[in-house]
Structure formats: structure tokens, C-alpha cells
């Protein structure tokens, strides 16, 4: 009964469990590439929001020492992912700069983090990444990925309310890769509020491939589409993932006043009843 | 006539059991387990428990569903066969016992809720502790076991994973609804803990579930 979303255990060979904040920051500034890579992940995982951590991660975004054979930047990728989790707006310009990196996976990490940071300033560069439309959105020869991280770019544009990107995103509903179609449907729902787009994700819950059903679950949770609650409960996937998706839907039903216990609508109670049945 | 009918029924169950034993594909096993579970016969219990040991989540879900439908007669067999279990099977057994709600499963559910490393097992155990069926037991025994259950669920509500705390609240609501009218001393602590979580838990959905539990228990 392996759970899809069990947290990854720390890697003890990298000093995992014994790290302190000071050590992690020191490791990130040190010479050992393994320790630097791990420290970047660790600071994000444990949401270390101290200014010194943010500054060390920003410095790591310009690292030149950690390179893959084909020119990728593993440390920069981890630093970009961590910065998204720390919520510090000072990271935004550096992450926008990463969107233009030669490293696909760094561009992907940066787009996801800019989405998490709600960084409206990134919209123009994200839109440029869709240039050439669906025709340009093909596999890079010899690589397992498309020309751009379209999923992350399109999802970020949806979350950032970039209505000026609607006409760029809409054609991606017909992209040959299903995951890209889902991202487009998700963003189109966020940008237009039209349920026809969310219903495409509900349909996707009936697909044959587990990986795609999981993906649609996460998308429906992210957009908080209430009418999907029953279909989410019934799709063939792990309960852990269904619960995460329903959590997203429930959050959209609850007003978020941090000083008061939430007040419950009938819809919210209904979603909780479904969640209870999946425990 | 009557004995013929029995014989036919036994034979058909034996065939269904054989189909589970001989299944040679994941789909074949799933369908065989579903068919065996559907007859709801106590004769199927050993085979359904056996399926929990296979590394086949689909079939295990069907077997757990079948054991839950059989209910009380399956409990002793599940507990008896537990020690020799691999981890995966133990986790599925927790699910089955949580669904059945027989208080004989209380020790296993308590240890799973407090110490299992998999959050999916902790959350199932917490839900199961709130689902224990106390009716018909001597009130002295019930009083101790309910207090143990409360203490465990109270700890579960401090789990680092939101979904486990959520399940802990569901468990507390179930337990709180089951206690007798002359409420035990810990009942007011239970309500205070729910109110505290409604106010201050880090996750909005956990706070919402605590509100719902409070409303349900004080209605």
C-alpha cells in the first residue's frame, strides 16, 4: 500500500536528519556539490524563510559549478524550487531571469515557483514561452521533453489570472500531449470561469491511464471545481490523491479568515462527507 | 432437497476460492476476489485474508471490502493471522478492522494510529477508532477502552500530516457520538481540543472539519 504522496525520506548520507538551519545555509555556500544540492532542497522542504536562507538560494541560482553532461544546472533547479516554497517576493526577478535559461528543467522549476509566488510580473515572459503556438510545441530531438515546459507555463498563467494570454492558451486544448491539454483546460477554466473547460478534466477522470487520472485529480483540486467532488471520489486512483484534490475543492468553499474558525456552507459539509468516506 | 442446496452452495464457493488461488493475472485475481467477496460467505475468509499478502492493491481493496461486508465473523481470523504478516498485509488488515469496527481490533488500531510510518495507515486507523461498535459490551470494559481510544485520537490530532489530523477529528467525532449520556471526564477535554483546532490548526480544511465535529457533538 505505497502512497503516492508519502513525503520522501531524507537522505542520511547527505546529513539529512541532523541538518540545522545554520548548517544548511553554510552547506549551500560551501564547496561540496552533494551537500549544496541537498541543502537547497532541505531549505525548501522545511520552509526556512530566514533572509539568510533566501539570500543563499538566490546566490545558488547563479551557480556555475554544478553542471550535468548536457549543460543542465542541478543546483539552480533545486534553488528555484525552494524559492517558490519560501514565499519571498525578492526572488521574483531572479526566477524570471531563470525562465530564459538554456536548461529546460530550470525553466520548469522557475515557472512553478513564480506561480506559487503569485508573481504577476512574470506574465510577459511566460507568454513569450508560448511563442510559435502548438506547432512549435514539439519534442526536442533526443530529449524526453517538449521545447518548453508548457504544463508549468500554462498553469502559471492560469493561476496568475493572465486573461491577456487566453488566445495563446486556447489552442493548447488540442495539443497532442494529454497532460498539456489538461493544463490548458485548467487555465482556461481559471481565466474564463466556464465550466465546459473544467468538465474536460472531469471526463479525464474516466480515462484509461492511471497517471493521467492522477494528473486530472490534481488539476481539479487546484481549480477547486465543486461539481467534480463525486467523480473524484469514484475515479480509480489512490485515496490519498483523491483527498488532496478534495482538499483543494473544500478550500475554495471556505472563506479564509485566519482569526476565526471557518463557517460552513452546505457545499463545504458535503465535500467533507465525501472526504470522510475516503479515509 | 435442502441438503442438495447446501452442497451446491458449498461447491460453488469452493470453485470461487479455487479461482482466486489459480488466478494468473492481476485482472484475473481482481475479478476472482470480487466474485468471492460478493457471496459474503464465512468460508471465504481465509482466502480473502490470504489476498492481503499479495502485492496487488486492486485485489487487496476488493478483499478488504469483502472482509468488511462479512464483519464480526472475520475479526478473529484477521487477528489470528496477523503476526506472520508482511507490512503491506498488516496495513490492509488495519483497513479491514477499521471498517468492521469490532472492539477486538482496538489494540492493533491504537498502535497503527500512533506509530505506523505510512500516513495512509495512520489515517485509516484513526477513522477506525471512531467507528468502534461498543453496543453490547460490559460498561466497565467500555469505559477503559473508550478512554484509551480518546487518548490515542488526542495524540493523532497532533500528527504532522494534515490528513491524519483530519482523520483524528473524524475519529473524535465518532467516539464522542458513541459515549453514554453520563459523559466521562475526558469529554470536555475532547470538545476543548476540537475548539482549539477549529481556531488554530495550520490547515484550513482541518479547522473546518473541527468546526463540523463540534457542531455535530454539541447539537
GROMACS .gro file of N, CA, C and O in nm, chain A residues 69-179:
model
  444
   69UNK      N    1   2.602   1.662  -1.783
   69UNK     CA    2   2.676   1.641  -1.908
   69UNK      C    3   2.622   1.729  -2.020
   69UNK      O    4   2.698   1.777  -2.103
   70UNK      N    5   2.491   1.749  -2.022
   70UNK     CA    6   2.435   1.827  -2.133
   70UNK      C    7   2.411   1.973  -2.093
   70UNK      O    8   2.330   2.042  -2.154
   71UNK      N    9   2.480   2.020  -1.991
   71UNK     CA   10   2.477   2.162  -1.961
   71UNK      C   11   2.369   2.206  -1.864
   71UNK      O   12   2.350   2.326  -1.844
   72UNK      N   13   2.297   2.112  -1.802
   72UNK     CA   14   2.194   2.147  -1.705
   72UNK      C   15   2.254   2.198  -1.574
   72UNK      O   16   2.373   2.183  -1.549
   73UNK      N   17   2.171   2.260  -1.494
   73UNK     CA   18   2.215   2.321  -1.366
   73UNK      C   19   2.137   2.261  -1.249
   73UNK      O   20   2.040   2.322  -1.201
   74UNK      N   21   2.178   2.144  -1.199
   74UNK     CA   22   2.101   2.079  -1.091
   74UNK      C   23   2.081   2.167  -0.968
   74UNK      O   24   1.971   2.173  -0.914
   75UNK      N   25   2.185   2.236  -0.924
   75UNK     CA   26   2.171   2.317  -0.803
   75UNK      C   27   2.075   2.433  -0.826
   75UNK      O   28   1.991   2.464  -0.741
   76UNK      N   29   2.088   2.497  -0.942
   76UNK     CA   30   1.995   2.607  -0.973
   76UNK      C   31   1.850   2.557  -0.970
   76UNK      O   32   1.760   2.627  -0.922
   77UNK      N   33   1.826   2.436  -1.024
   77UNK     CA   34   1.689   2.383  -1.025
   77UNK      C   35   1.636   2.369  -0.882
   77UNK      O   36   1.523   2.409  -0.852
   78UNK      N   37   1.717   2.310  -0.795
   78UNK     CA   38   1.672   2.291  -0.657
   78UNK      C   39   1.651   2.425  -0.586
   78UNK      O   40   1.556   2.441  -0.509
   79UNK      N   41   1.740   2.519  -0.615
   79UNK     CA   42   1.725   2.651  -0.553
   79UNK      C   43   1.596   2.718  -0.601
   79UNK      O   44   1.522   2.778  -0.522
   80UNK      N   45   1.567   2.706  -0.732
   80UNK     CA   46   1.445   2.766  -0.787
   80UNK      C   47   1.321   2.704  -0.724
   80UNK      O   48   1.226   2.775  -0.687
   81UNK      N   49   1.322   2.572  -0.707
   81UNK     CA   50   1.207   2.505  -0.646
   81UNK      C   51   1.190   2.551  -0.501
   81UNK      O   52   1.077   2.577  -0.456
   82UNK      N   53   1.300   2.562  -0.429
   82UNK     CA   54   1.293   2.601  -0.288
   82UNK      C   55   1.239   2.743  -0.275
   82UNK      O   56   1.154   2.771  -0.189
   83UNK      N   57   1.284   2.833  -0.361
   83UNK     CA   58   1.242   2.973  -0.351
   83UNK      C   59   1.090   2.986  -0.368
   83UNK      O   60   1.027   3.073  -0.307
   84UNK      N   61   1.031   2.902  -0.450
   84UNK     CA   62   0.885   2.906  -0.466
   84UNK      C   63   0.815   2.876  -0.335
   84UNK      O   64   0.708   2.930  -0.306
   85UNK      N   65   0.876   2.788  -0.255
   85UNK     CA   66   0.810   2.746  -0.129
   85UNK      C   67   0.830   2.848  -0.018
   85UNK      O   68   0.759   2.845   0.083
   86UNK      N   69   0.927   2.935  -0.031
   86UNK     CA   70   0.958   3.025   0.079
   86UNK      C   71   0.876   3.155   0.075
   86UNK      O   72   0.868   3.226   0.173
   87UNK      N   73   0.815   3.184  -0.040
   87UNK     CA   74   0.721   3.295  -0.045
   87UNK      C   75   0.782   3.433  -0.034
   87UNK      O   76   0.712   3.528   0.003
   88UNK      N   77   0.910   3.447  -0.064
   88UNK     CA   78   0.974   3.579  -0.054
   88UNK      C   79   0.974   3.647  -0.191
   88UNK      O   80   1.038   3.599  -0.285
   89UNK      N   81   0.907   3.762  -0.199
   89UNK     CA   82   0.891   3.828  -0.329
   89UNK      C   83   1.024   3.877  -0.388
   89UNK      O   84   1.032   3.903  -0.508
   90UNK      N   85   1.127   3.886  -0.305
   90UNK     CA   86   1.257   3.929  -0.359
   90UNK      C   87   1.311   3.828  -0.460
   90UNK      O   88   1.401   3.861  -0.538
   91UNK      N   89   1.259   3.704  -0.460
   91UNK     CA   90   1.310   3.604  -0.554
   91UNK      C   91   1.256   3.623  -0.695
   91UNK      O   92   1.306   3.560  -0.789
   92UNK      N   93   1.152   3.705  -0.710
   92UNK     CA   94   1.082   3.709  -0.839
   92UNK      C   95   1.172   3.749  -0.957
   92UNK      O   96   1.175   3.677  -1.058
   93UNK      N   97   1.249   3.858  -0.949
   93UNK     CA   98   1.330   3.895  -1.068
   93UNK      C   99   1.428   3.784  -1.108
   93UNK      O  100   1.442   3.754  -1.228
   94UNK      N  101   1.493   3.721  -1.010
   94UNK     CA  102   1.590   3.617  -1.042
   94UNK      C  103   1.521   3.496  -1.106
   94UNK      O  104   1.573   3.434  -1.198
   95UNK      N  105   1.401   3.463  -1.058
   95UNK     CA  106   1.329   3.350  -1.116
   95UNK      C  107   1.282   3.382  -1.258
   95UNK      O  108   1.281   3.295  -1.345
   96UNK      N  109   1.243   3.508  -1.281
   96UNK     CA  110   1.205   3.547  -1.418
   96UNK      C  111   1.326   3.531  -1.511
   96UNK      O  112   1.314   3.480  -1.623
   97UNK      N  113   1.443   3.569  -1.458
   97UNK     CA  114   1.566   3.551  -1.537
   97UNK      C  115   1.588   3.403  -1.571
   97UNK      O  116   1.627   3.368  -1.682
   98UNK      N  117   1.554   3.314  -1.476
   98UNK     CA  118   1.571   3.169  -1.500
   98UNK      C  119   1.479   3.117  -1.610
   98UNK      O  120   1.508   3.014  -1.671
   99UNK      N  121   1.369   3.187  -1.637
   99UNK     CA  122   1.277   3.141  -1.743
   99UNK      C  123   1.346   3.142  -1.879
   99UNK      O  124   1.299   3.078  -1.972
  100UNK      N  125   1.455   3.219  -1.890
  100UNK     CA  126   1.525   3.227  -2.018
  100UNK      C  127   1.652   3.143  -2.020
  100UNK      O  128   1.732   3.151  -2.112
  101UNK      N  129   1.668   3.058  -1.919
  101UNK     CA  130   1.787   2.972  -1.912
  101UNK      C  131   1.786   2.870  -2.027
  101UNK      O  132   1.680   2.836  -2.081
  102UNK      N  133   1.904   2.820  -2.061
  102UNK     CA  134   1.912   2.711  -2.160
  102UNK      C  135   1.865   2.579  -2.100
  102UNK      O  136   1.839   2.484  -2.173
  103UNK      N  137   1.853   2.570  -1.968
  103UNK     CA  138   1.817   2.445  -1.900
  103UNK      C  139   1.665   2.433  -1.889
  103UNK      O  140   1.602   2.508  -1.813
  104UNK      N  141   1.607   2.336  -1.962
  104UNK     CA  142   1.462   2.314  -1.961
  104UNK      C  143   1.408   2.296  -1.819
  104UNK      O  144   1.306   2.355  -1.781
  105UNK      N  145   1.476   2.212  -1.739
  105UNK     CA  146   1.423   2.180  -1.607
  105UNK      C  147   1.432   2.299  -1.512
  105UNK      O  148   1.352   2.310  -1.419
  106UNK      N  149   1.528   2.386  -1.536
  106UNK     CA  150   1.533   2.509  -1.457
  106UNK      C  151   1.417   2.601  -1.496
  106UNK      O  152   1.353   2.662  -1.410
  107UNK      N  153   1.391   2.610  -1.627
  107UNK     CA  154   1.275   2.692  -1.670
  107UNK      C  155   1.146   2.639  -1.609
  107UNK      O  156   1.060   2.715  -1.563
  108UNK      N  157   1.134   2.506  -1.605
  108UNK     CA  158   1.014   2.445  -1.547
  108UNK      C  159   1.002   2.479  -1.398
  108UNK      O  160   0.895   2.521  -1.350
  109UNK      N  161   1.111   2.461  -1.325
  109UNK     CA  162   1.109   2.489  -1.181
  109UNK      C  163   1.077   2.637  -1.156
  109UNK      O  164   0.999   2.670  -1.066
  110UNK      N  165   1.133   2.724  -1.237
  110UNK     CA  166   1.110   2.868  -1.218
  110UNK      C  167   0.964   2.903  -1.244
  110UNK      O  168   0.903   2.981  -1.170
  111UNK      N  169   0.905   2.846  -1.350
  111UNK     CA  170   0.765   2.875  -1.381
  111UNK      C  171   0.676   2.830  -1.265
  111UNK      O  172   0.583   2.902  -1.224
  112UNK      N  173   0.704   2.712  -1.211
  112UNK     CA  174   0.621   2.661  -1.100
  112UNK      C  175   0.636   2.751  -0.977
  112UNK      O  176   0.538   2.779  -0.907
  113UNK      N  177   0.758   2.795  -0.951
  113UNK     CA  178   0.779   2.878  -0.833
  113UNK      C  179   0.716   3.017  -0.850
  113UNK      O  180   0.661   3.073  -0.756
  114UNK      N  181   0.723   3.071  -0.971
  114UNK     CA  182   0.660   3.201  -0.995
  114UNK      C  183   0.509   3.191  -0.978
  114UNK      O  184   0.444   3.284  -0.929
  115UNK      N  185   0.453   3.076  -1.014
  115UNK     CA  186   0.310   3.053  -0.990
  115UNK      C  187   0.283   3.055  -0.839
  115UNK      O  188   0.191   3.122  -0.792
  116UNK      N  189   0.367   2.983  -0.763
  116UNK     CA  190   0.346   2.978  -0.618
  116UNK      C  191   0.363   3.116  -0.554
  116UNK      O  192   0.298   3.146  -0.455
  117UNK      N  193   0.452   3.197  -0.611
  117UNK     CA  194   0.476   3.330  -0.556
  117UNK      C  195   0.373   3.432  -0.605
  117UNK      O  196   0.377   3.548  -0.567
  118UNK      N  197   0.280   3.384  -0.691
  118UNK     CA  198   0.176   3.474  -0.744
  118UNK      C  199   0.238   3.596  -0.812
  118UNK      O  200   0.190   3.709  -0.797
  119UNK      N  201   0.344   3.572  -0.891
  119UNK     CA  202   0.428   3.678  -0.944
  119UNK      C  203   0.373   3.729  -1.078
  119UNK      O  204   0.412   3.682  -1.185
  120UNK      N  205   0.285   3.827  -1.070
  120UNK     CA  206   0.224   3.882  -1.192
  120UNK      C  207   0.329   3.937  -1.288
  120UNK      O  208   0.309   3.937  -1.410
  121UNK      N  209   0.441   3.982  -1.233
  121UNK     CA  210   0.546   4.040  -1.317
  121UNK      C  211   0.603   3.938  -1.417
  121UNK      O  212   0.667   3.977  -1.515
  122UNK      N  213   0.581   3.811  -1.393
  122UNK     CA  214   0.638   3.709  -1.482
  122UNK      C  215   0.552   3.682  -1.605
  122UNK      O  216   0.595   3.611  -1.696
  123UNK      N  217   0.430   3.740  -1.608
  123UNK     CA  218   0.337   3.706  -1.717
  123UNK      C  219   0.394   3.733  -1.856
  123UNK      O  220   0.385   3.645  -1.944
  124UNK      N  221   0.457   3.849  -1.883
  124UNK     CA  222   0.507   3.871  -2.020
  124UNK      C  223   0.607   3.765  -2.066
  124UNK      O  224   0.597   3.716  -2.179
  125UNK      N  225   0.701   3.728  -1.979
  125UNK     CA  226   0.800   3.627  -2.020
  125UNK      C  227   0.733   3.490  -2.034
  125UNK      O  228   0.763   3.414  -2.128
  126UNK      N  229   0.642   3.457  -1.945
  126UNK     CA  230   0.570   3.329  -1.958
  126UNK      C  231   0.496   3.324  -2.091
  126UNK      O  232   0.494   3.221  -2.159
  127UNK      N  233   0.435   3.437  -2.131
  127UNK     CA  234   0.362   3.439  -2.258
  127UNK      C  235   0.458   3.420  -2.376
  127UNK      O  236   0.427   3.348  -2.471
  128UNK      N  237   0.576   3.480  -2.366
  128UNK     CA  238   0.676   3.458  -2.473
  128UNK      C  239   0.711   3.311  -2.488
  128UNK      O  240   0.745   3.265  -2.598
  129UNK      N  241   0.706   3.237  -2.379
  129UNK     CA  242   0.744   3.095  -2.385
  129UNK      C  243   0.643   3.014  -2.466
  129UNK      O  244   0.670   2.901  -2.505
  130UNK      N  245   0.525   3.071  -2.490
  130UNK     CA  246   0.425   3.002  -2.573
  130UNK      C  247   0.435   3.045  -2.720
  130UNK      O  248   0.354   3.002  -2.802
  131UNK      N  249   0.536   3.125  -2.751
  131UNK     CA  250   0.550   3.176  -2.889
  131UNK      C  251   0.561   3.059  -2.986
  131UNK      O  252   0.622   2.956  -2.957
  132UNK      N  253   0.501   3.078  -3.103
  132UNK     CA  254   0.502   2.970  -3.202
  132UNK      C  255   0.385   2.875  -3.185
  132UNK      O  256   0.360   2.791  -3.272
  133UNK      N  257   0.315   2.886  -3.071
  133UNK     CA  258   0.193   2.809  -3.050
  133UNK      C  259   0.215   2.659  -3.052
  133UNK      O  260   0.326   2.611  -3.026
  134UNK      N  261   0.108   2.587  -3.084
  134UNK     CA  262   0.112   2.441  -3.079
  134UNK      C  263   0.212   2.384  -3.179
  134UNK      O  264   0.277   2.282  -3.153
  135UNK      N  265   0.229   2.452  -3.294
  135UNK     CA  266   0.322   2.400  -3.396
  135UNK      C  267   0.464   2.393  -3.342
  135UNK      O  268   0.541   2.303  -3.377
  136UNK      N  269   0.501   2.490  -3.259
  136UNK     CA  270   0.637   2.490  -3.205
  136UNK      C  271   0.650   2.399  -3.082
  136UNK      O  272   0.762   2.371  -3.038
  137UNK      N  273   0.537   2.352  -3.030
  137UNK     CA  274   0.538   2.277  -2.904
  137UNK      C  275   0.561   2.129  -2.931
  137UNK      O  276   0.475   2.044  -2.908
  138UNK      N  277   0.680   2.097  -2.982
  138UNK     CA  278   0.713   1.960  -3.019
  138UNK      C  279   0.830   1.911  -2.933
  138UNK      O  280   0.898   1.990  -2.868
  139UNK      N  281   0.852   1.780  -2.938
  139UNK     CA  282   0.964   1.721  -2.865
  139UNK      C  283   1.096   1.777  -2.916
  139UNK      O  284   1.113   1.797  -3.036
  140UNK      N  285   1.187   1.801  -2.823
  140UNK     CA  286   1.323   1.836  -2.861
  140UNK      C  287   1.393   1.707  -2.903
  140UNK      O  288   1.387   1.608  -2.829
  141UNK      N  289   1.456   1.705  -3.022
  141UNK     CA  290   1.519   1.580  -3.067
  141UNK      C  291   1.617   1.526  -2.963
  141UNK      O  292   1.699   1.600  -2.909
  142UNK      N  293   1.604   1.398  -2.934
  142UNK     CA  294   1.694   1.332  -2.840
  142UNK      C  295   1.662   1.358  -2.693
  142UNK      O  296   1.735   1.312  -2.605
  143UNK      N  297   1.556   1.434  -2.664
  143UNK     CA  298   1.522   1.464  -2.524
  143UNK      C  299   1.382   1.410  -2.492
  143UNK      O  300   1.298   1.398  -2.582
  144UNK      N  301   1.357   1.385  -2.364
  144UNK     CA  302   1.224   1.334  -2.328
  144UNK      C  303   1.124   1.447  -2.303
  144UNK      O  304   1.021   1.424  -2.242
  145UNK      N  305   1.154   1.567  -2.348
  145UNK     CA  306   1.063   1.677  -2.317
  145UNK      C  307   1.038   1.766  -2.438
  145UNK      O  308   1.112   1.762  -2.537
  146UNK      N  309   0.933   1.847  -2.428
  146UNK     CA  310   0.897   1.939  -2.535
  146UNK      C  311   0.989   2.062  -2.532
  146UNK      O  312   1.072   2.076  -2.443
  147UNK      N  313   0.968   2.150  -2.629
  147UNK     CA  314   1.056   2.267  -2.640
  147UNK      C  315   1.051   2.354  -2.515
  147UNK      O  316   1.152   2.413  -2.475
  148UNK      N  317   0.937   2.364  -2.454
  148UNK     CA  318   0.920   2.442  -2.331
  148UNK      C  319   0.842   2.359  -2.229
  148UNK      O  320   0.768   2.268  -2.267
  149UNK      N  321   0.852   2.393  -2.102
  149UNK     CA  322   0.769   2.325  -2.000
  149UNK      C  323   0.626   2.380  -2.007
  149UNK      O  324   0.582   2.454  -1.918
  150UNK      N  325   0.553   2.342  -2.114
  150UNK     CA  326   0.423   2.403  -2.140
  150UNK      C  327   0.326   2.386  -2.024
  150UNK      O  328   0.249   2.477  -1.992
  151UNK      N  329   0.327   2.267  -1.961
  151UNK     CA  330   0.235   2.247  -1.849
  151UNK      C  331   0.251   2.356  -1.744
  151UNK      O  332   0.154   2.420  -1.703
  152UNK      N  333   0.376   2.374  -1.702
  152UNK     CA  334   0.400   2.467  -1.593
  152UNK      C  335   0.374   2.611  -1.635
  152UNK      O  336   0.320   2.691  -1.558
  153UNK      N  337   0.411   2.645  -1.759
  153UNK     CA  338   0.390   2.781  -1.808
  153UNK      C  339   0.241   2.812  -1.814
  153UNK      O  340   0.194   2.917  -1.765
  154UNK      N  341   0.163   2.720  -1.872
  154UNK     CA  342   0.019   2.744  -1.889
  154UNK      C  343  -0.051   2.747  -1.752
  154UNK      O  344  -0.137   2.832  -1.727
  155UNK      N  345  -0.012   2.655  -1.665
  155UNK     CA  346  -0.075   2.654  -1.532
  155UNK      C  347  -0.044   2.783  -1.456
  155UNK      O  348  -0.132   2.839  -1.388
  156UNK      N  349   0.078   2.831  -1.470
  156UNK     CA  350   0.114   2.956  -1.402
  156UNK      C  351   0.030   3.071  -1.458
  156UNK      O  352  -0.025   3.151  -1.381
  157UNK      N  353   0.016   3.078  -1.588
  157UNK     CA  354  -0.064   3.187  -1.647
  157UNK      C  355  -0.208   3.181  -1.598
  157UNK      O  356  -0.271   3.284  -1.575
  158UNK      N  357  -0.262   3.061  -1.580
  158UNK     CA  358  -0.398   3.048  -1.529
  158UNK      C  359  -0.408   3.099  -1.386
  158UNK      O  360  -0.496   3.178  -1.352
  159UNK      N  361  -0.315   3.056  -1.302
  159UNK     CA  362  -0.318   3.097  -1.162
  159UNK      C  363  -0.295   3.247  -1.147
  159UNK      O  364  -0.352   3.311  -1.058
  160UNK      N  365  -0.214   3.304  -1.238
  160UNK     CA  366  -0.183   3.448  -1.230
  160UNK      C  367  -0.291   3.535  -1.295
  160UNK      O  368  -0.273   3.655  -1.311
  161UNK      N  369  -0.403   3.474  -1.332
  161UNK     CA  370  -0.517   3.549  -1.390
  161UNK      C  371  -0.476   3.625  -1.515
  161UNK      O  372  -0.522   3.738  -1.538
  162UNK      N  373  -0.390   3.567  -1.598
  162UNK     CA  374  -0.339   3.637  -1.716
  162UNK      C  375  -0.440   3.624  -1.830
  162UNK      O  376  -0.420   3.550  -1.927
  163UNK      N  377  -0.551   3.701  -1.819
  163UNK     CA  378  -0.656   3.689  -1.921
  163UNK      C  379  -0.605   3.731  -2.058
  163UNK      O  380  -0.657   3.685  -2.160
  164UNK      N  381  -0.498   3.814  -2.059
  164UNK     CA  382  -0.442   3.852  -2.190
  164UNK      C  383  -0.379   3.733  -2.261
  164UNK      O  384  -0.350   3.742  -2.381
  165UNK      N  385  -0.361   3.621  -2.191
  165UNK     CA  386  -0.299   3.503  -2.253
  165UNK      C  387  -0.401   3.402  -2.306
  165UNK      O  388  -0.363   3.298  -2.361
  166UNK      N  389  -0.531   3.434  -2.290
  166UNK     CA  390  -0.634   3.335  -2.327
  166UNK      C  391  -0.617   3.285  -2.470
  166UNK      O  392  -0.619   3.164  -2.497
  167UNK      N  393  -0.598   3.379  -2.565
  167UNK     CA  394  -0.591   3.335  -2.705
  167UNK      C  395  -0.465   3.255  -2.733
  167UNK      O  396  -0.463   3.173  -2.826
  168UNK      N  397  -0.361   3.274  -2.653
  168UNK     CA  398  -0.241   3.192  -2.667
  168UNK      C  399  -0.262   3.051  -2.611
  168UNK      O  400  -0.209   2.953  -2.661
  169UNK      N  401  -0.338   3.044  -2.502
  169UNK     CA  402  -0.354   2.917  -2.432
  169UNK      C  403  -0.457   2.826  -2.500
  169UNK      O  404  -0.438   2.705  -2.511
  170UNK      N  405  -0.563   2.889  -2.550
  170UNK     CA  406  -0.675   2.808  -2.603
  170UNK      C  407  -0.631   2.700  -2.704
  170UNK      O  408  -0.678   2.586  -2.694
  171UNK      N  409  -0.540   2.731  -2.801
  171UNK     CA  410  -0.502   2.626  -2.896
  171UNK      C  411  -0.439   2.503  -2.830
  171UNK      O  412  -0.446   2.393  -2.886
  172UNK      N  413  -0.383   2.520  -2.711
  172UNK     CA  414  -0.318   2.407  -2.645
  172UNK      C  415  -0.420   2.304  -2.593
  172UNK      O  416  -0.381   2.195  -2.551
  173UNK      N  417  -0.550   2.338  -2.597
  173UNK     CA  418  -0.652   2.238  -2.566
  173UNK      C  419  -0.645   2.122  -2.664
  173UNK      O  420  -0.693   2.012  -2.635
  174UNK      N  421  -0.587   2.147  -2.783
  174UNK     CA  422  -0.578   2.043  -2.887
  174UNK      C  423  -0.436   1.989  -2.900
  174UNK      O  424  -0.405   1.920  -2.997
  175UNK      N  425  -0.347   2.022  -2.807
  175UNK     CA  426  -0.211   1.969  -2.816
  175UNK      C  427  -0.214   1.816  -2.809
  175UNK      O  428  -0.295   1.761  -2.735
  176UNK      N  429  -0.127   1.748  -2.887
  176UNK     CA  430  -0.131   1.601  -2.886
  176UNK      C  431  -0.100   1.538  -2.750
  176UNK      O  432  -0.141   1.424  -2.725
  177UNK      N  433  -0.028   1.608  -2.662
  177UNK     CA  434   0.004   1.550  -2.531
  177UNK      C  435  -0.110   1.580  -2.433
  177UNK      O  436  -0.144   1.697  -2.410
  178UNK      N  437  -0.167   1.476  -2.375
  178UNK     CA  438  -0.286   1.495  -2.290
  178UNK      C  439  -0.257   1.585  -2.170
  178UNK      O  440  -0.339   1.670  -2.134
  179UNK      N  441  -0.141   1.566  -2.107
  179UNK     CA  442  -0.109   1.649  -1.991
  179UNK      C  443  -0.113   1.798  -2.027
  179UNK      O  444  -0.154   1.881  -1.947
   0.00000   0.00000   0.00000
